[in-house]
PDB file of C-alpha atoms and ligand atoms in Angstrom:
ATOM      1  CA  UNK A1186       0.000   0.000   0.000  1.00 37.00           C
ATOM      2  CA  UNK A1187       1.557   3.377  -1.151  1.00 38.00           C
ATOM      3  CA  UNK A1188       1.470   6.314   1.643  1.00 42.00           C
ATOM      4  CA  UNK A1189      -0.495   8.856   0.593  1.00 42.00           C
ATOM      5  CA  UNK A1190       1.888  11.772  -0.643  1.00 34.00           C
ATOM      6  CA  UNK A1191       1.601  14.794   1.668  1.00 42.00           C
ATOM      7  CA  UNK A1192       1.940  17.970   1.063  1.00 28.00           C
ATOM      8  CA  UNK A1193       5.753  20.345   1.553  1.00 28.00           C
ATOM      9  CA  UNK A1194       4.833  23.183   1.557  1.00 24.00           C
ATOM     10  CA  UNK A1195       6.267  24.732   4.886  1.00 25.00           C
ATOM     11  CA  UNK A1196       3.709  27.020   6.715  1.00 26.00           C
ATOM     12  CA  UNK A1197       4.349  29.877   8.411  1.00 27.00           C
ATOM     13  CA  UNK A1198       1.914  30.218  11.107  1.00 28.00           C
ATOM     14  CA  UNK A1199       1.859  34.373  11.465  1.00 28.00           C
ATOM     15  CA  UNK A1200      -0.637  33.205  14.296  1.00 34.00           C
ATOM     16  CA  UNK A1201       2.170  32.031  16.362  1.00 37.00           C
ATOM     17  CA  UNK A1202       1.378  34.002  19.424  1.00 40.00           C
ATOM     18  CA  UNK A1203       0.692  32.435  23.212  1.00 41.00           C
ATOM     19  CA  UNK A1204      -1.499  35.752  24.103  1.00 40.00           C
ATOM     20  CA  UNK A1205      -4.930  33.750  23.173  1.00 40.00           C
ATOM     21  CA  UNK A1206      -5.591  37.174  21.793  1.00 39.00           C
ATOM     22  CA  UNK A1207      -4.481  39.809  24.066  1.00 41.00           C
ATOM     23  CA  UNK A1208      -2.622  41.822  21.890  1.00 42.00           C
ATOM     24  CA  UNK A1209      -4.518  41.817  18.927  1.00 40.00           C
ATOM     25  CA  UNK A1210      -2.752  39.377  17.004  1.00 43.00           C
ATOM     26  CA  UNK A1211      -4.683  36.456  15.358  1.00 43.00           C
ATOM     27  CA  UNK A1212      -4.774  33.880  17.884  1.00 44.00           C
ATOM     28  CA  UNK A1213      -7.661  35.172  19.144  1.00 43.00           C
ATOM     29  CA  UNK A1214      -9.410  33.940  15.917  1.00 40.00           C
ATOM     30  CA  UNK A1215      -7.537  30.487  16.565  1.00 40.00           C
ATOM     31  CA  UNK A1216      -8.971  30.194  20.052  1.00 40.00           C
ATOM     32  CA  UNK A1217     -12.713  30.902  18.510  1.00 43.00           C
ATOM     33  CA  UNK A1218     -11.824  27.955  16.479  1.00 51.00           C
ATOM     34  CA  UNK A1219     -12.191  25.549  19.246  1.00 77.00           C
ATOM     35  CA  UNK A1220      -7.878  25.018  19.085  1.00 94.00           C
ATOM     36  CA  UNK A1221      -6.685  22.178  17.192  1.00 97.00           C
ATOM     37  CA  UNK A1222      -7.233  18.741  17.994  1.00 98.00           C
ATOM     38  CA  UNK A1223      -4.985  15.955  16.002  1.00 98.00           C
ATOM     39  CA  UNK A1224      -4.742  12.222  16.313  1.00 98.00           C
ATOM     40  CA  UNK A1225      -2.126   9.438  15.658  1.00 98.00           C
ATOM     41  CA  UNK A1226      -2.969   6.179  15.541  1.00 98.00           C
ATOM     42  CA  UNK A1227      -1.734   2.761  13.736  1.00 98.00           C
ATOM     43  CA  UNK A1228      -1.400  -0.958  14.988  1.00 95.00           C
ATOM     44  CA  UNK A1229       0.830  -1.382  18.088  1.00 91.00           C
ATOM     45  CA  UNK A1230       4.291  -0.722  17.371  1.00 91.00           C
ATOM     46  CA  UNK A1231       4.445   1.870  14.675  1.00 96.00           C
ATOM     47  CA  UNK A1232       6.155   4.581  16.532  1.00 95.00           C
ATOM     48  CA  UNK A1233       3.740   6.629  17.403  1.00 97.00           C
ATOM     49  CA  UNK A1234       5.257   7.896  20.410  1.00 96.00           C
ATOM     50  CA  UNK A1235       8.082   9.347  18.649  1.00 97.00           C
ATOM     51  CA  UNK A1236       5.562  11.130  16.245  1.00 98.00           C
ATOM     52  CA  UNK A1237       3.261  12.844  19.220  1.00 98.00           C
ATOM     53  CA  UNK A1238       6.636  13.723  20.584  1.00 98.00           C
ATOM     54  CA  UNK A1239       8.347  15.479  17.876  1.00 98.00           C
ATOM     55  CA  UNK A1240       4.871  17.245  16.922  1.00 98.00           C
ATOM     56  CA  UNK A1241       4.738  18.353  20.440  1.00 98.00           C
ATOM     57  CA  UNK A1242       8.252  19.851  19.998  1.00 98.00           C
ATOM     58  CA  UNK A1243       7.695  21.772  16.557  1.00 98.00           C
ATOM     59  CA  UNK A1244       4.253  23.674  18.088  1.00 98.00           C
ATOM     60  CA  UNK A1245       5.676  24.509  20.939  1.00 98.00           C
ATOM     61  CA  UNK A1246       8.495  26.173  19.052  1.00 97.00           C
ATOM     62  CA  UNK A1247       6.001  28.099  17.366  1.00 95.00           C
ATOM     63  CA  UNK A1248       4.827  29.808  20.699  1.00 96.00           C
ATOM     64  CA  UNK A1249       1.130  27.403  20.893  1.00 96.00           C
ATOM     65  CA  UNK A1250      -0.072  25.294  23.954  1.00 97.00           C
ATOM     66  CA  UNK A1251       0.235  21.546  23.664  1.00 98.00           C
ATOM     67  CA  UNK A1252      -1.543  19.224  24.945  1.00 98.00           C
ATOM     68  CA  UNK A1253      -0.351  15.694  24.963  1.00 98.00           C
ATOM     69  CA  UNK A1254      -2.802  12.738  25.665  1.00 98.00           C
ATOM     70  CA  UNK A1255      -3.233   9.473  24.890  1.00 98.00           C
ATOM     71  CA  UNK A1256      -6.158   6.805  24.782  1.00 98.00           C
ATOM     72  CA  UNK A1257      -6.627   4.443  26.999  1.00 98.00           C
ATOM     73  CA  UNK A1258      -5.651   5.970  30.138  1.00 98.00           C
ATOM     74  CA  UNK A1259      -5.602  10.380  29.056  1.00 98.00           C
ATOM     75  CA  UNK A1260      -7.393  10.291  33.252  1.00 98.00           C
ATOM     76  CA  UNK A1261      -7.833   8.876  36.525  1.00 98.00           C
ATOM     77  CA  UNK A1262     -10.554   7.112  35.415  1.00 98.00           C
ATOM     78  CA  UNK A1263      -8.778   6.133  32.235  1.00 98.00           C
ATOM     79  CA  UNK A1264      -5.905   4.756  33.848  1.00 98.00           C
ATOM     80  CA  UNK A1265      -7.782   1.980  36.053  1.00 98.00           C
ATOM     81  CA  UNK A1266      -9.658   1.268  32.797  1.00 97.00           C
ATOM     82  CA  UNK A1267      -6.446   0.820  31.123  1.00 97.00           C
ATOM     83  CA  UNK A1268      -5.124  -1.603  33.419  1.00 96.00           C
ATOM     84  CA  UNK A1269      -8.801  -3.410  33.285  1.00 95.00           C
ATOM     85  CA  UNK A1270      -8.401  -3.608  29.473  1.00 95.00           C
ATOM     86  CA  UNK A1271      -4.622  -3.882  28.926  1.00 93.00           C
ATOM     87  CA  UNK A1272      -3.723  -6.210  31.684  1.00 92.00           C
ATOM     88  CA  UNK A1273      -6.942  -7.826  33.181  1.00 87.00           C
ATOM     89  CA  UNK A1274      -8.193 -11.293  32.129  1.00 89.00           C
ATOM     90  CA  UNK A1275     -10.706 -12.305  30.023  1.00 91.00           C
ATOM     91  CA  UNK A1276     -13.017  -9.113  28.636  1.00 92.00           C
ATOM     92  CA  UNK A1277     -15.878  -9.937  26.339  1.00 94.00           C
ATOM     93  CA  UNK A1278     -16.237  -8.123  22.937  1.00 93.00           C
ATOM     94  CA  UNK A1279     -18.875  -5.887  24.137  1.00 95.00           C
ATOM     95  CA  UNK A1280     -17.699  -4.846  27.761  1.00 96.00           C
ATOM     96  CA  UNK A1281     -13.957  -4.128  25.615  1.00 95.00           C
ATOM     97  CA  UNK A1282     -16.100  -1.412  23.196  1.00 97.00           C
ATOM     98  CA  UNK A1283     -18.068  -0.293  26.192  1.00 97.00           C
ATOM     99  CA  UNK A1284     -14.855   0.269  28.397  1.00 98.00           C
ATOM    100  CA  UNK A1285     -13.084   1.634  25.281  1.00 98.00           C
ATOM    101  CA  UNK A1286     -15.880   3.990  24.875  1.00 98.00           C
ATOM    102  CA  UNK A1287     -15.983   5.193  28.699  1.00 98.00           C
ATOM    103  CA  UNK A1288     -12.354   5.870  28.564  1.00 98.00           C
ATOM    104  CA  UNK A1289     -12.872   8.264  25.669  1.00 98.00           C
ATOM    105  CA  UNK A1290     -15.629  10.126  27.092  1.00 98.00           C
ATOM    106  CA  UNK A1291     -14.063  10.644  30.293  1.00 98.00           C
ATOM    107  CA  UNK A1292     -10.559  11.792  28.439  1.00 98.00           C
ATOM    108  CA  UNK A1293     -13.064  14.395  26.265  1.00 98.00           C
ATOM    109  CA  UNK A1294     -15.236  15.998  29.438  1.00 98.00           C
ATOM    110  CA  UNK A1295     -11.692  15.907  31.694  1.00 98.00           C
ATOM    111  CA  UNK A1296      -8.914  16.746  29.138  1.00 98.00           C
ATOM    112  CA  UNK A1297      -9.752  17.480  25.425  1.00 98.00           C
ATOM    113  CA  UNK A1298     -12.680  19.905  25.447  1.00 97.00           C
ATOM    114  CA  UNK A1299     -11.290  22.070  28.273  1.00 97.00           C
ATOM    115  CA  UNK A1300      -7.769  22.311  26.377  1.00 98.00           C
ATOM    116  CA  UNK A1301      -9.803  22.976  22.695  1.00 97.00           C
ATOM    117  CA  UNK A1302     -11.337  25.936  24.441  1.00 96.00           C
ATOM    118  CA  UNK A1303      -9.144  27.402  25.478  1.00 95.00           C
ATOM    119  CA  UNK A1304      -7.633  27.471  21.850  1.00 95.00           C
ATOM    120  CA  UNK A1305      -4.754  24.544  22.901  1.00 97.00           C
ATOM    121  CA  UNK A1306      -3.802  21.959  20.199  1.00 97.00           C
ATOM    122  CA  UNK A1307      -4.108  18.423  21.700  1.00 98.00           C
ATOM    123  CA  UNK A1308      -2.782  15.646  19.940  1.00 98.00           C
ATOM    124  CA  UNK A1309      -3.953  12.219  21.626  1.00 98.00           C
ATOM    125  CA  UNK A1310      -2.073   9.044  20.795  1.00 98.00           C
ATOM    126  CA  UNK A1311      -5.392   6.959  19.470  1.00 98.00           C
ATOM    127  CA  UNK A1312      -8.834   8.124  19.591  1.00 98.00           C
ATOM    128  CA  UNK A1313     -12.066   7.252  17.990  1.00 98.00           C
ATOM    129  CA  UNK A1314     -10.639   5.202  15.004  1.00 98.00           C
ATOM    130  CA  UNK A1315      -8.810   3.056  17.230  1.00 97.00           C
ATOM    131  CA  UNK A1316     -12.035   1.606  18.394  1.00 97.00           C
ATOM    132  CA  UNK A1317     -13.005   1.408  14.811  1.00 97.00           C
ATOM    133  CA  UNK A1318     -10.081  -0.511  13.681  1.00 96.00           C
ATOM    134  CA  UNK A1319      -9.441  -2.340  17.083  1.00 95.00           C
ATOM    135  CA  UNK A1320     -13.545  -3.818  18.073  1.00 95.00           C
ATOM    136  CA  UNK A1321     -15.380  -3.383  14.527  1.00 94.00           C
ATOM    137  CA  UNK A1322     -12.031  -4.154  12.081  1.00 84.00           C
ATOM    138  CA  UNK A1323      -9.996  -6.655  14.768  1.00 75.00           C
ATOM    139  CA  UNK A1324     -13.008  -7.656  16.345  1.00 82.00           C
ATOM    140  CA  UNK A1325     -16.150  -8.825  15.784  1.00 79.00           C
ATOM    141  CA  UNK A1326     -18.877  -5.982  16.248  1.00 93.00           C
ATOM    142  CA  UNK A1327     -20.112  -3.607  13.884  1.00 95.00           C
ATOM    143  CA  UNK A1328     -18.404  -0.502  12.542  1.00 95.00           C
ATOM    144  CA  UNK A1329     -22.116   1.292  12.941  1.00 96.00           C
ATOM    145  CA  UNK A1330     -22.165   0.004  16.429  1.00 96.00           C
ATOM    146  CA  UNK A1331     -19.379   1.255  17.363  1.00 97.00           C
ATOM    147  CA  UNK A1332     -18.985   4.655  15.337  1.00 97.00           C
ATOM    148  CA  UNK A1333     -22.579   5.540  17.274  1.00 97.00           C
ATOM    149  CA  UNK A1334     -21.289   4.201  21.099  1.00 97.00           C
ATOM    150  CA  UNK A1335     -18.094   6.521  20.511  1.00 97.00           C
ATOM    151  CA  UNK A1336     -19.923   9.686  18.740  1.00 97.00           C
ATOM    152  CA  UNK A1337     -22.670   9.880  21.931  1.00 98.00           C
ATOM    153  CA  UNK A1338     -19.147   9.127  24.169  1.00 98.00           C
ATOM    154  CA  UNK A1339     -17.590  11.851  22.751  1.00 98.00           C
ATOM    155  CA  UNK A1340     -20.998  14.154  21.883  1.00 97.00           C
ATOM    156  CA  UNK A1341     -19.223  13.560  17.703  1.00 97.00           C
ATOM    157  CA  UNK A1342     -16.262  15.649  18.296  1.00 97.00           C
ATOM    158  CA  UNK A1343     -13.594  14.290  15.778  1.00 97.00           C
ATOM    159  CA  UNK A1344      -9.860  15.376  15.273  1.00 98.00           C
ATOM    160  CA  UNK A1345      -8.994  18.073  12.373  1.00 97.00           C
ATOM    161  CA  UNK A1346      -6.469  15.767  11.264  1.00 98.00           C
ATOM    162  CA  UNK A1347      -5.437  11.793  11.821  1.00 98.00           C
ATOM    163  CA  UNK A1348      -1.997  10.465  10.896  1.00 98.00           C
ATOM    164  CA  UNK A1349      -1.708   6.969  10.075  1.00 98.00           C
ATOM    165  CA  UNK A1350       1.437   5.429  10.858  1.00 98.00           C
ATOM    166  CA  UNK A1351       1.141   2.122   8.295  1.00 98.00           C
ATOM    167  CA  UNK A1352       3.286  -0.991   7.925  1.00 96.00           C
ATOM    168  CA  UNK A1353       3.223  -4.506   8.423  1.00 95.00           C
ATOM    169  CA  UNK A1354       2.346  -6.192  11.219  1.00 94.00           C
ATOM    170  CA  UNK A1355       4.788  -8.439  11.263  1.00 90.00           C
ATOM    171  CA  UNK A1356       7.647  -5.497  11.075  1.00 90.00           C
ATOM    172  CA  UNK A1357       5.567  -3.788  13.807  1.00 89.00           C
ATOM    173  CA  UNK A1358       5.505  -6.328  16.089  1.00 81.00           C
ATOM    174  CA  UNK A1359       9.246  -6.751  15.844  1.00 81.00           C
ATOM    175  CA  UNK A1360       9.867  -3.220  17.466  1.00 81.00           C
ATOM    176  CA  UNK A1361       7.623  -3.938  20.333  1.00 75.00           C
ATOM    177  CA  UNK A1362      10.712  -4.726  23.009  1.00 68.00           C
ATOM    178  CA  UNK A1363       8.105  -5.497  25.582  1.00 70.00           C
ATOM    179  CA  UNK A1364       5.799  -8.309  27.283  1.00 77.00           C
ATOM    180  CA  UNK A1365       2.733  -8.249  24.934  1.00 79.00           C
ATOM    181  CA  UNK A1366      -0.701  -6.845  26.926  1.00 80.00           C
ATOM    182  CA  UNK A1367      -3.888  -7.963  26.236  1.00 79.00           C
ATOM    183  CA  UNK A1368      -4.650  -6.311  22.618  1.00 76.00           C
ATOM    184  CA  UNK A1369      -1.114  -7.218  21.766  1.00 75.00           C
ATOM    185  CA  UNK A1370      -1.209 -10.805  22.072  1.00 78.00           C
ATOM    186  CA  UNK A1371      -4.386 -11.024  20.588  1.00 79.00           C
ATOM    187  CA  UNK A1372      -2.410 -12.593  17.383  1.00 83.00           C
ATOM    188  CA  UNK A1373      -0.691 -11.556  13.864  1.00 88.00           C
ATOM    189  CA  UNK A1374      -4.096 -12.055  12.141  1.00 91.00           C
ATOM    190  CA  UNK A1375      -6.135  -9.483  14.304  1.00 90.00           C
ATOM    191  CA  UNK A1376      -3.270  -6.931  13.946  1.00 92.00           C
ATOM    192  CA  UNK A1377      -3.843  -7.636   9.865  1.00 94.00           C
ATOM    193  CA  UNK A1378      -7.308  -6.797  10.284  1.00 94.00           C
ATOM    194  CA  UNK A1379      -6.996  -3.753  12.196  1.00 95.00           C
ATOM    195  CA  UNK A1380      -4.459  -2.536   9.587  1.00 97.00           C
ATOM    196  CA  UNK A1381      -6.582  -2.779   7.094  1.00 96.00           C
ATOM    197  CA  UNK A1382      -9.326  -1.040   8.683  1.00 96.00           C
ATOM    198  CA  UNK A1383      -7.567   1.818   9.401  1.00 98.00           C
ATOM    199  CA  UNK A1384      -6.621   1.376   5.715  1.00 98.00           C
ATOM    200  CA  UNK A1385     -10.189   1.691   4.955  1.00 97.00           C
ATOM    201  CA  UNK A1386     -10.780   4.420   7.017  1.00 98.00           C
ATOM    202  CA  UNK A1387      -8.557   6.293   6.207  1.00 98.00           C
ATOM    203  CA  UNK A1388      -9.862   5.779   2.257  1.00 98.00           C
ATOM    204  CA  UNK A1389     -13.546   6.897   3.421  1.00 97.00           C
ATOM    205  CA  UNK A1390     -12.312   9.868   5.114  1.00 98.00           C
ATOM    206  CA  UNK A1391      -9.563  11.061   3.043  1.00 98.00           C
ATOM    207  CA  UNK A1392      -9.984  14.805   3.756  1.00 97.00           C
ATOM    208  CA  UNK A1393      -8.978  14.326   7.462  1.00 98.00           C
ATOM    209  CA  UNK A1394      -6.864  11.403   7.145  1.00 98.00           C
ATOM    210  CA  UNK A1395      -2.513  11.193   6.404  1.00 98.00           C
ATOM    211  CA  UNK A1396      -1.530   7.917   5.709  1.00 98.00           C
ATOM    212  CA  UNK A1397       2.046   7.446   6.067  1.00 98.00           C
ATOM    213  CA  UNK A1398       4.441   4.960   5.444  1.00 98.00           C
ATOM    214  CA  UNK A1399       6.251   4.414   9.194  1.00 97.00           C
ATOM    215  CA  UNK A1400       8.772   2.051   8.030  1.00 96.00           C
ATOM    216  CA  UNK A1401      10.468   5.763   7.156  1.00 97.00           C
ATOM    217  CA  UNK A1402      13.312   7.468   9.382  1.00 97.00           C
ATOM    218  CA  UNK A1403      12.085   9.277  12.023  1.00 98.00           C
ATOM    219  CA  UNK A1404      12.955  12.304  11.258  1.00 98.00           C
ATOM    220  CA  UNK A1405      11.638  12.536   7.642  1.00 98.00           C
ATOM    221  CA  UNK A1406       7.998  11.398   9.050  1.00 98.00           C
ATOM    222  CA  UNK A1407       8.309  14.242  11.790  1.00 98.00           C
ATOM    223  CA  UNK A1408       8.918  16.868   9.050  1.00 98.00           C
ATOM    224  CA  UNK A1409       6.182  15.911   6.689  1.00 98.00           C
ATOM    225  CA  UNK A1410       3.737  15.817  10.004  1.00 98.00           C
ATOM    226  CA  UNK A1411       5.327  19.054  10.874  1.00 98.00           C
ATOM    227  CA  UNK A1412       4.734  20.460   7.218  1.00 98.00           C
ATOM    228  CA  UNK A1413       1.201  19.234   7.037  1.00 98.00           C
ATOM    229  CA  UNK A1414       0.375  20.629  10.777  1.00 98.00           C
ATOM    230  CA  UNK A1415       1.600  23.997   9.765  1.00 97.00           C
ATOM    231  CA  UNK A1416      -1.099  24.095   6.313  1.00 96.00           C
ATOM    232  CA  UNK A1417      -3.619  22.789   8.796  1.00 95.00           C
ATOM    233  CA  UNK A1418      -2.693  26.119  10.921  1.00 93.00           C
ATOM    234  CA  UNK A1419      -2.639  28.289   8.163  1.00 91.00           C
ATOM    235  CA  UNK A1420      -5.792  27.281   6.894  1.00 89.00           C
ATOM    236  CA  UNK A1421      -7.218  27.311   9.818  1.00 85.00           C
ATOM    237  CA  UNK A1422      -6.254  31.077  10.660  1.00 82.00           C
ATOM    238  CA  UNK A1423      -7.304  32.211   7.025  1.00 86.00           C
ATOM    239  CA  UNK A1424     -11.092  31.279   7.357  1.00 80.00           C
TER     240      UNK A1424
HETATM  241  P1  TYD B1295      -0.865   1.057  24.248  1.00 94.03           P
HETATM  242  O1  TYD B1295       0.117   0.423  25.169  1.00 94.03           O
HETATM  243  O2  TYD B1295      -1.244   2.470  24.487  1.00 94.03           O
HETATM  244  O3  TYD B1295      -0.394   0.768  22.800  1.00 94.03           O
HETATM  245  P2  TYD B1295       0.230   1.709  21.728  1.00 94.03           P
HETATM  246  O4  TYD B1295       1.508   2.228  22.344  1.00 94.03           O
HETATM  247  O5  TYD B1295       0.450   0.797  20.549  1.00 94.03           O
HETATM  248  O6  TYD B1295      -0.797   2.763  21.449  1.00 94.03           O
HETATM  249  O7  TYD B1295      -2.153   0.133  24.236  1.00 94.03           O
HETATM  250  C1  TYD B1295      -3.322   0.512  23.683  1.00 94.03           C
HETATM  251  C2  TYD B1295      -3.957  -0.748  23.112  1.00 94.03           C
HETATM  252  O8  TYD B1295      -5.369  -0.623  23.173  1.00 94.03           O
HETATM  253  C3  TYD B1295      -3.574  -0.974  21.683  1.00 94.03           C
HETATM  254  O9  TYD B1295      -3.351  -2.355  21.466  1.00 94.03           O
HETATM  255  C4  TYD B1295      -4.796  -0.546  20.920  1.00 94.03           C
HETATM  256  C5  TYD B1295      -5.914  -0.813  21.890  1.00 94.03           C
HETATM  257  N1  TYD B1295      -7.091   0.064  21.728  1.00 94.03           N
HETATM  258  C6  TYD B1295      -8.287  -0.475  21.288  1.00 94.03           C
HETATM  259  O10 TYD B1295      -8.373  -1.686  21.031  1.00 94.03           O
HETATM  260  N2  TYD B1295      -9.369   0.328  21.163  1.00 94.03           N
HETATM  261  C7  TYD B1295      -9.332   1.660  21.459  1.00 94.03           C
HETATM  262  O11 TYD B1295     -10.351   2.363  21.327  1.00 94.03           O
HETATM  263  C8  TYD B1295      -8.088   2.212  21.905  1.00 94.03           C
HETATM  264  C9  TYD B1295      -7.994   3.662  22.239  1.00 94.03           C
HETATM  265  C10 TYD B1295      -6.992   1.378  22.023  1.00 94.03           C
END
C-alpha cells in the first residue's frame, strides 16, 4: 500500500502568538476555532510515540499550547480502565467497546474539550478510530455500532487531522521490546485486520486522514507531520 503523498509546503503560522488574543494578534481567531485537535494512531508498534513527541516539539516552538494525551488511560478514570483492558483477564467483545468507549468520554469531558477551548492543540495518541479498527475491524462488532457508542461518548467531536502510521504487522511487532498486553497478544491475524481497517478508514475519510508509510526514518515522518500541521494552521487562521 503506497502512503499517501503529503503535502511540503512549509507554513508559516503568522498566528504564532501564546497571548490567546491579548494583543490583537490572530490567535484570538484560533482560540474561537475551538484550538486544534490531532490524532495518531496505527497498529501497536508503529512509533507513534516518537511522532506525538516530535509534533509536540515543533508547536511549541512556534509559541502554541500543547496538549499531549493518549487513549486508553488520558485520566484517573482512564488509567484503572487501562489496566482493566490492557492487563486484566478475560473481557468480552462488548464490555472491551463499552470500556473503550468510557475511557474516551471521560478523556473528552476531563482533558480534550477544556484544552480545545481554550484554543490549545491536543494531539492524543489513538482516539475514535482506534475503536473502529481495534472492536469493529480486529473484532467482531459492527463498525455502525461502534462509530454511534463513541460519537454519543464523545458528543461527535472528531480530530482536524489523523496520521496513520502504516506498515506490516509483522515489522511492527518486531519493534515492540516489551511483554505483549492484552490487545497485543491477541495474534498476527487481528493486527492484519486492524491494519486494514484503518486502511479503509482512512480511504472513506480522506480529507482528514494522512496515511504514512512508518517504516520511514524518524525524522523525515516528523517533518512531513510538521509540514502538514503547519497548512492545517494556516488554513485554519485564514477562514
Ligand atoms: P498502548 O500500550 O497504548 O499501545 P500503543 O503504544 O500501541 O498505542 O495500548 C493501547 C492498546 O489498546 C492498543 O493495542 C490498541 C488498543 N485500543 C483499542 O483496542 N481500542 C481503542 O479504542 C483504543 C484507544 C486502544
Amino acid at each position: 500500500m503506497e502512503s499517501q503523498n503529503m503535502a511540503s509546503k512549509n507554513g508559516d503560522f503568522s498566528g504564532g502568538c501564546a497571548c490567546r488574543g491579548n494583543c490583537g494578534c490572530n490567535s484570538e481567531k484560533y482560540a474561537e476555532n475551538k484550538g486544534l485537535f490531532i490524532s495518531f494512531e496505527g497498529i501497536d508498534g508503529v512509533g507513534k510515540t516518537t511522532q506525538v513527541e516530535a509534533l509536540k516539539k515543533h508547536l511549541q516552538s512556534l509559541g502554541r499550547e500543547v496538549v499531549v494525551t493518549r487513549e486508553p488511560g488520558g485520566t484517573d478514570l482512564g488509567k484503572s480502565l487501562r489496566e482493566i483492558l490492557l492487563h486484566g483477564s478475560f473481557v468480552s467483545s462488548r464490555a472491551e467497546a463499552l470500556l473503550f468507549a468510557a475511557d474516551r468520554a471521560q478523556h473528552v469531558a476531563q482533558v480534550i474539550r477544556p484544552a480545545l477551548s481554550r484554543g490549545a492543540v491536543v494531539i492524543t495518541d489513538r482516539y475514535i478510530d482506534s475503536s473502529l479498527a481495534y472492536q469493529a475491524g480486529g473484532r467482531e462488532l459492527t463498525m455502525d455500532d461502534v462509530r454511534t457508542l463513541s460519537e454519543w461518548a464523545t458528543d461527535s467531536l472528531w480530530p482536524n487531522r489523523t496520521y496513520l502510521l502504516d506498515m506490516q504487522p509483522e515489522a511492527a511487532f518486531e519493534r515492540l521490546h516489551r511483554e505483549q498486553d492484552r490487545m497485543e497478544s491477541a495474534g498476527i491475524d487481528f493486527q492484519r485486520r486492524t491494519r486494514e481497517a484503518f486502511l479503509d478508514l482512512a480511504q472513506e475519510s480522506a480529507d482528514r486522514y494522512r496515511v504514512l508509510d512508518a517504516t520511514c526514518s524518524a525524522q523525515s515522518l516528523a517533518e512531513l507531520i510538521s509540514s502538514d500541521v503547519n497548512n492545517l494552521i494556516a488554513q485554519i487562521e485564514s477562514k
